[in-house]
PDB file of C-alpha atoms in Angstrom:
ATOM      1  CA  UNK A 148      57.223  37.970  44.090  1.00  0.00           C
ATOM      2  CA  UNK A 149      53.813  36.227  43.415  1.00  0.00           C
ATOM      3  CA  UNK A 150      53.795  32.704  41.377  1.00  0.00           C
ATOM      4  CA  UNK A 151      52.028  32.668  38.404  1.00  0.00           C
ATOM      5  CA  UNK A 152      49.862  29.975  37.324  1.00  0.00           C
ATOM      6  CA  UNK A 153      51.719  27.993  34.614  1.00  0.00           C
ATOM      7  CA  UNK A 154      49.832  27.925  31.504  1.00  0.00           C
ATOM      8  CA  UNK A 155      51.829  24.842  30.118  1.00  0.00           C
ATOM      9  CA  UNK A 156      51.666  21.005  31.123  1.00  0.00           C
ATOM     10  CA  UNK A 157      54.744  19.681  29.286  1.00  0.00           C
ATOM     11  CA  UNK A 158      57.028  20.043  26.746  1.00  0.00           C
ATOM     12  CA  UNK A 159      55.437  18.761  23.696  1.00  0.00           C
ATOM     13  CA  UNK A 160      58.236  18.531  21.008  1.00  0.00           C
ATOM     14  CA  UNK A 161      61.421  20.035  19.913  1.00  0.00           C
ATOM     15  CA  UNK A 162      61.394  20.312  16.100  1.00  0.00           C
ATOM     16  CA  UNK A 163      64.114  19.600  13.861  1.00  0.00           C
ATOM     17  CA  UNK A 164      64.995  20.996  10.803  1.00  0.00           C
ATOM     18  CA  UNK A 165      66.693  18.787   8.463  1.00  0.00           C
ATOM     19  CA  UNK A 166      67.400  18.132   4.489  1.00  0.00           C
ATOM     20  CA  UNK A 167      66.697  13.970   4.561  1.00  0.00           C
ATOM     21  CA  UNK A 168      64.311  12.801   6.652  1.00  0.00           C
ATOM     22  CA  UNK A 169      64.997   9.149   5.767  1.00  0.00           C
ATOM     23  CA  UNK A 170      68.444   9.833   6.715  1.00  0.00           C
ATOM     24  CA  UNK A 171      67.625  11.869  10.131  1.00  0.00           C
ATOM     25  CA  UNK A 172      65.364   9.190  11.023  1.00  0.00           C
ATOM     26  CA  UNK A 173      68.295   6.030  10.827  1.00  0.00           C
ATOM     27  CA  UNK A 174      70.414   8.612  13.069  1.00  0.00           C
ATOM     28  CA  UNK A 175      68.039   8.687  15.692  1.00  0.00           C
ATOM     29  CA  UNK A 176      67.125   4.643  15.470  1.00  0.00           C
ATOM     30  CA  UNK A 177      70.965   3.853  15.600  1.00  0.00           C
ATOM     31  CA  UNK A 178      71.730   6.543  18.099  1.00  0.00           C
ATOM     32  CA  UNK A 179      69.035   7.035  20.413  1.00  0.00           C
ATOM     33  CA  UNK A 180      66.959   3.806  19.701  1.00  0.00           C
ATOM     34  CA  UNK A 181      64.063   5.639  18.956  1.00  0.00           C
ATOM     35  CA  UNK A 182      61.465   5.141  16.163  1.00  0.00           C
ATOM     36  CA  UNK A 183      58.969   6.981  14.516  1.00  0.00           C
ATOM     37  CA  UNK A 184      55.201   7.048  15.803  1.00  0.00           C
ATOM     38  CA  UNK A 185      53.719   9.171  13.479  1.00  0.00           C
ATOM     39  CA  UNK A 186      54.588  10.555  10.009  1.00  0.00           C
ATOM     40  CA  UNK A 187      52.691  13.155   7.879  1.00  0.00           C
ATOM     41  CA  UNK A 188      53.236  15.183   4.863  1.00  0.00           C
ATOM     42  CA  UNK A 189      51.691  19.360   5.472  1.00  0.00           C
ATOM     43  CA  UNK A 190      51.051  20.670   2.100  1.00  0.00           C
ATOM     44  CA  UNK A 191      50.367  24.223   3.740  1.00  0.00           C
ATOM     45  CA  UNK A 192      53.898  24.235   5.345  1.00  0.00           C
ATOM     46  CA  UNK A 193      55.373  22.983   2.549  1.00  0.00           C
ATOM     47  CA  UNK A 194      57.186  19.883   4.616  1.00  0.00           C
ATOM     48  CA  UNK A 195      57.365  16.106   5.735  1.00  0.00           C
ATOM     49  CA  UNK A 196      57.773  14.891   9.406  1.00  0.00           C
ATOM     50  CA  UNK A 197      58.389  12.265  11.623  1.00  0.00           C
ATOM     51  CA  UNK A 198      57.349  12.307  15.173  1.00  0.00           C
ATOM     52  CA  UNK A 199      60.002   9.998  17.165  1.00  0.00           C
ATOM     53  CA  UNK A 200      57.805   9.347  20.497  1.00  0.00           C
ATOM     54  CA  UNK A 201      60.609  10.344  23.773  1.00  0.00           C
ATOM     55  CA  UNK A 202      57.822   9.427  26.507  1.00  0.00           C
ATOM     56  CA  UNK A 203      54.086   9.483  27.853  1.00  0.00           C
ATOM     57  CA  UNK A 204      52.769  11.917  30.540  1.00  0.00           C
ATOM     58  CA  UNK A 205      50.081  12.473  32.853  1.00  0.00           C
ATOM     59  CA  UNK A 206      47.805  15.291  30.455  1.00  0.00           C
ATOM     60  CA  UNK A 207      47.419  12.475  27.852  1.00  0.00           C
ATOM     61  CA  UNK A 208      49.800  14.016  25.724  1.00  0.00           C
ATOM     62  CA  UNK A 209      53.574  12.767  25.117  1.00  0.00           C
ATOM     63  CA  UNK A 210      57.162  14.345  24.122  1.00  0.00           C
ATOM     64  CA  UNK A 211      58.450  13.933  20.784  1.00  0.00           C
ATOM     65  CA  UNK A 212      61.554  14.987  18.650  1.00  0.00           C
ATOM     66  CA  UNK A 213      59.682  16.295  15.421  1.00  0.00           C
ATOM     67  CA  UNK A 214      62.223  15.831  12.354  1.00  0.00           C
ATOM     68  CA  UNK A 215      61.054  18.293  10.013  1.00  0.00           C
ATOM     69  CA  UNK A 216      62.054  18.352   5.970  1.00  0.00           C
ATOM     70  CA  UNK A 217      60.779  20.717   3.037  1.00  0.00           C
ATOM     71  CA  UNK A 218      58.980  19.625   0.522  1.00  0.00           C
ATOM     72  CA  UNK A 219      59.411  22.718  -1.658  1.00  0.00           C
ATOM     73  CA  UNK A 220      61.992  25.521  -1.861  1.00  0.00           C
ATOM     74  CA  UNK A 221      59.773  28.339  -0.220  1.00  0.00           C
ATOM     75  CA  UNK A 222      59.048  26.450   2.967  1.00  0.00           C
ATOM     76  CA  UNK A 223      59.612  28.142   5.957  1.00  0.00           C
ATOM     77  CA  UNK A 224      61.460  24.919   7.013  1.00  0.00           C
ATOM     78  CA  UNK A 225      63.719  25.370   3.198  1.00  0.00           C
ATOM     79  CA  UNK A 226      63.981  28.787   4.142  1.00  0.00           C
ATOM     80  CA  UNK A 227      65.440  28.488   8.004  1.00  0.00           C
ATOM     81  CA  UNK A 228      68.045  25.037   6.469  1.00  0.00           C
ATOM     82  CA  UNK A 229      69.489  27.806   4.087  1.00  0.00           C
ATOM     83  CA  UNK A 230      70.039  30.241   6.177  1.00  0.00           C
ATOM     84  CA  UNK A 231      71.101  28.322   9.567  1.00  0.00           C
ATOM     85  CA  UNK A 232      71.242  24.669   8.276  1.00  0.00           C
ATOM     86  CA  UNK A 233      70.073  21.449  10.207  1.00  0.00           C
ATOM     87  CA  UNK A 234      69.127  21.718  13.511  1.00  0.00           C
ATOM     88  CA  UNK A 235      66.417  23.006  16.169  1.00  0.00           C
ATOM     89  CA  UNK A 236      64.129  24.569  14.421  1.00  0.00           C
ATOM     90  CA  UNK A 237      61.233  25.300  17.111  1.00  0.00           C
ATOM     91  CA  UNK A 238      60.415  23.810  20.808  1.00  0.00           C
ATOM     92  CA  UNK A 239      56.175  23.623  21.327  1.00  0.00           C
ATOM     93  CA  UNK A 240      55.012  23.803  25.059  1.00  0.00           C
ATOM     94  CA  UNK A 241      51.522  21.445  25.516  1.00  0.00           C
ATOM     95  CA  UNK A 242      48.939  23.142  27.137  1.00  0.00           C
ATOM     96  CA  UNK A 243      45.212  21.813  27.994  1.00  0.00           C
ATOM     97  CA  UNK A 244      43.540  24.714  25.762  1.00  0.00           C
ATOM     98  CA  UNK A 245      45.746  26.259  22.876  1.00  0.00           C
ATOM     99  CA  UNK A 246      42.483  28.993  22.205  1.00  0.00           C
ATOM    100  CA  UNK A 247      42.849  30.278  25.636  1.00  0.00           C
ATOM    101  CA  UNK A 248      46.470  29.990  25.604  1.00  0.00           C
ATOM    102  CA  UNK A 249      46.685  32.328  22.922  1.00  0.00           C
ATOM    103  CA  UNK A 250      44.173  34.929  24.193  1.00  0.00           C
ATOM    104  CA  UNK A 251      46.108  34.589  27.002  1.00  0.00           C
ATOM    105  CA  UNK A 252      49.303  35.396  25.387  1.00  0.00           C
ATOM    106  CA  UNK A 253      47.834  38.093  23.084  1.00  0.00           C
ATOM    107  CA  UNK A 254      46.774  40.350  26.126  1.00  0.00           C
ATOM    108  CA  UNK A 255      50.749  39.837  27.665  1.00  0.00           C
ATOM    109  CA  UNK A 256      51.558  41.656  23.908  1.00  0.00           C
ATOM    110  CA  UNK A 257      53.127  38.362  22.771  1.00  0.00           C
ATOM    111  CA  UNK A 258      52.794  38.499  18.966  1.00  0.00           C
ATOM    112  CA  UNK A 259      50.999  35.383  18.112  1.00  0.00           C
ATOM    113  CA  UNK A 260      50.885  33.976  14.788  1.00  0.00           C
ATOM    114  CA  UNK A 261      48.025  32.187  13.625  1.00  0.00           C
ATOM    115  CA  UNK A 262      44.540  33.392  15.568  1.00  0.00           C
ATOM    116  CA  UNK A 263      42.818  31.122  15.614  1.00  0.00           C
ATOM    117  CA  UNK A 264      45.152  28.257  16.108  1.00  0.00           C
ATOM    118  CA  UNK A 265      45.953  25.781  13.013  1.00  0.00           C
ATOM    119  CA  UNK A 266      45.285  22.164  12.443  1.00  0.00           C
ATOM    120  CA  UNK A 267      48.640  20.117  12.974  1.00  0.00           C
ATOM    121  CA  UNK A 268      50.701  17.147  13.690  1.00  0.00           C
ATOM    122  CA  UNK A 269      48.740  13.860  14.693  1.00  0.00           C
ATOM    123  CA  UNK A 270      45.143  15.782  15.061  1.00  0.00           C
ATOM    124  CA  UNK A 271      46.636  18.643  17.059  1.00  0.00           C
ATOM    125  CA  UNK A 272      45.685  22.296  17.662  1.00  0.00           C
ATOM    126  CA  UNK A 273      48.507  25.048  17.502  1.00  0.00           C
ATOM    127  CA  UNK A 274      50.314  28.223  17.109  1.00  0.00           C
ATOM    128  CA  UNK A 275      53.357  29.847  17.442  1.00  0.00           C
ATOM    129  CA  UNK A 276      54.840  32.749  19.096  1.00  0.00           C
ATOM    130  CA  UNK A 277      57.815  35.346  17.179  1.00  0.00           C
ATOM    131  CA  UNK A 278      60.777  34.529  17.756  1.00  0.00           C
ATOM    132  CA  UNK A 279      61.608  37.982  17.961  1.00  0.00           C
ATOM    133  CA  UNK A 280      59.858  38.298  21.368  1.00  0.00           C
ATOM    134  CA  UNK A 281      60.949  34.641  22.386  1.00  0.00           C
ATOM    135  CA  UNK A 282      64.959  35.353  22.518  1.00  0.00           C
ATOM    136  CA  UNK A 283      65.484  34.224  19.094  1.00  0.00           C
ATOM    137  CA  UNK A 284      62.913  30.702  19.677  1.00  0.00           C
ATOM    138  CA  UNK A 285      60.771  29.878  17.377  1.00  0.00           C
ATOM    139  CA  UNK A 286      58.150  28.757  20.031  1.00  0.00           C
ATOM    140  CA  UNK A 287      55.029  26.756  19.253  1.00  0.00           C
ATOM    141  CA  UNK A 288      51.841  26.438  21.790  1.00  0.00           C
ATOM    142  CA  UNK A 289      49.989  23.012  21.223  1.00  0.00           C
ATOM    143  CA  UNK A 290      46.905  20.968  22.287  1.00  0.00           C
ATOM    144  CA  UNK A 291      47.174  17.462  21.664  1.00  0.00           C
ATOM    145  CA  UNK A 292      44.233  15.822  19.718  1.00  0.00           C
ATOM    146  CA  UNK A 293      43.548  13.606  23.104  1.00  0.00           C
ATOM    147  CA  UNK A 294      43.204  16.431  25.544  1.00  0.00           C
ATOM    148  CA  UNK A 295      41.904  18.836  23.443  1.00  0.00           C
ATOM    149  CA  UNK A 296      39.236  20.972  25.095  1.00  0.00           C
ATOM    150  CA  UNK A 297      37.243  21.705  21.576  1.00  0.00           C
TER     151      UNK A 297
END
């Protein structure tokens, strides 16, 4: 069996749906030790997050835990805590070029979600993937603002 090229460099975050932020945020500090890098509100997805920074890697980019909350009842992110409640919401794969990812991705007859990709977290390019043809994950494909190819 040939070996395909991989078309990712790293994992880039695992997000994480929760209903207090503030609070999420003190469980990871006191548990884990870790503390937040980053934190932005997205009007458009209708939530606030906190990017808790795990480690550094060789593309530029980094790993993160993203701790996602809504900011309004018809959130995707409200939407997914009443129906499944806290937890993993999405995992996002870095890649150098999230455009050619995509087209990439398209022609395999993966349904991807926003063409072209969306501004997001800390400067970032991305989109997501259905879950439906991901084995239930909600996966996101992202190009870090520092190795974006734009």
């Amino acid at each position: 069996m040939g070996m395909t090229k991989n078309m990712f460099t790293r994992l880039d975050h695992v997000g994480i749906a929760c209903t207090d932020l503030d609070e999420s945020i003190r469980f990871y500090r006191a548990v884990y030790g870790l503390e937040v890098c980053h934190r932005e509100k997205n009007d458009d997805q209708g939530v606030v997050e906190a990017m808790l920074r795990l480690n550094g890697s060789d593309d530029g980019g980094a790993t993160y835990l993203q701790l996602l909350a809504p900011t309004r009842a018809d959130s995707p992110v409200s939407k997914f805590l009443r129906s499944r409640g806290e937890g993993v919401h999405h995992i996002a794969f870095g890649c150098p070029d999230v455009d050619q990812a995509s087209v990439s991705l398209q022609a395999k007859g993966m349904n991807v979600l926003f063409t072209p990709p969306r501004y997001a977290s800390m400067g970032s390019r991305a989109t997501f993937l259905h879950p439906r043809e991901c084995g239930g994950v909600l996966v996101e494909i992202v190009t870090s603002a520092g190795s974006a190819s734009v």
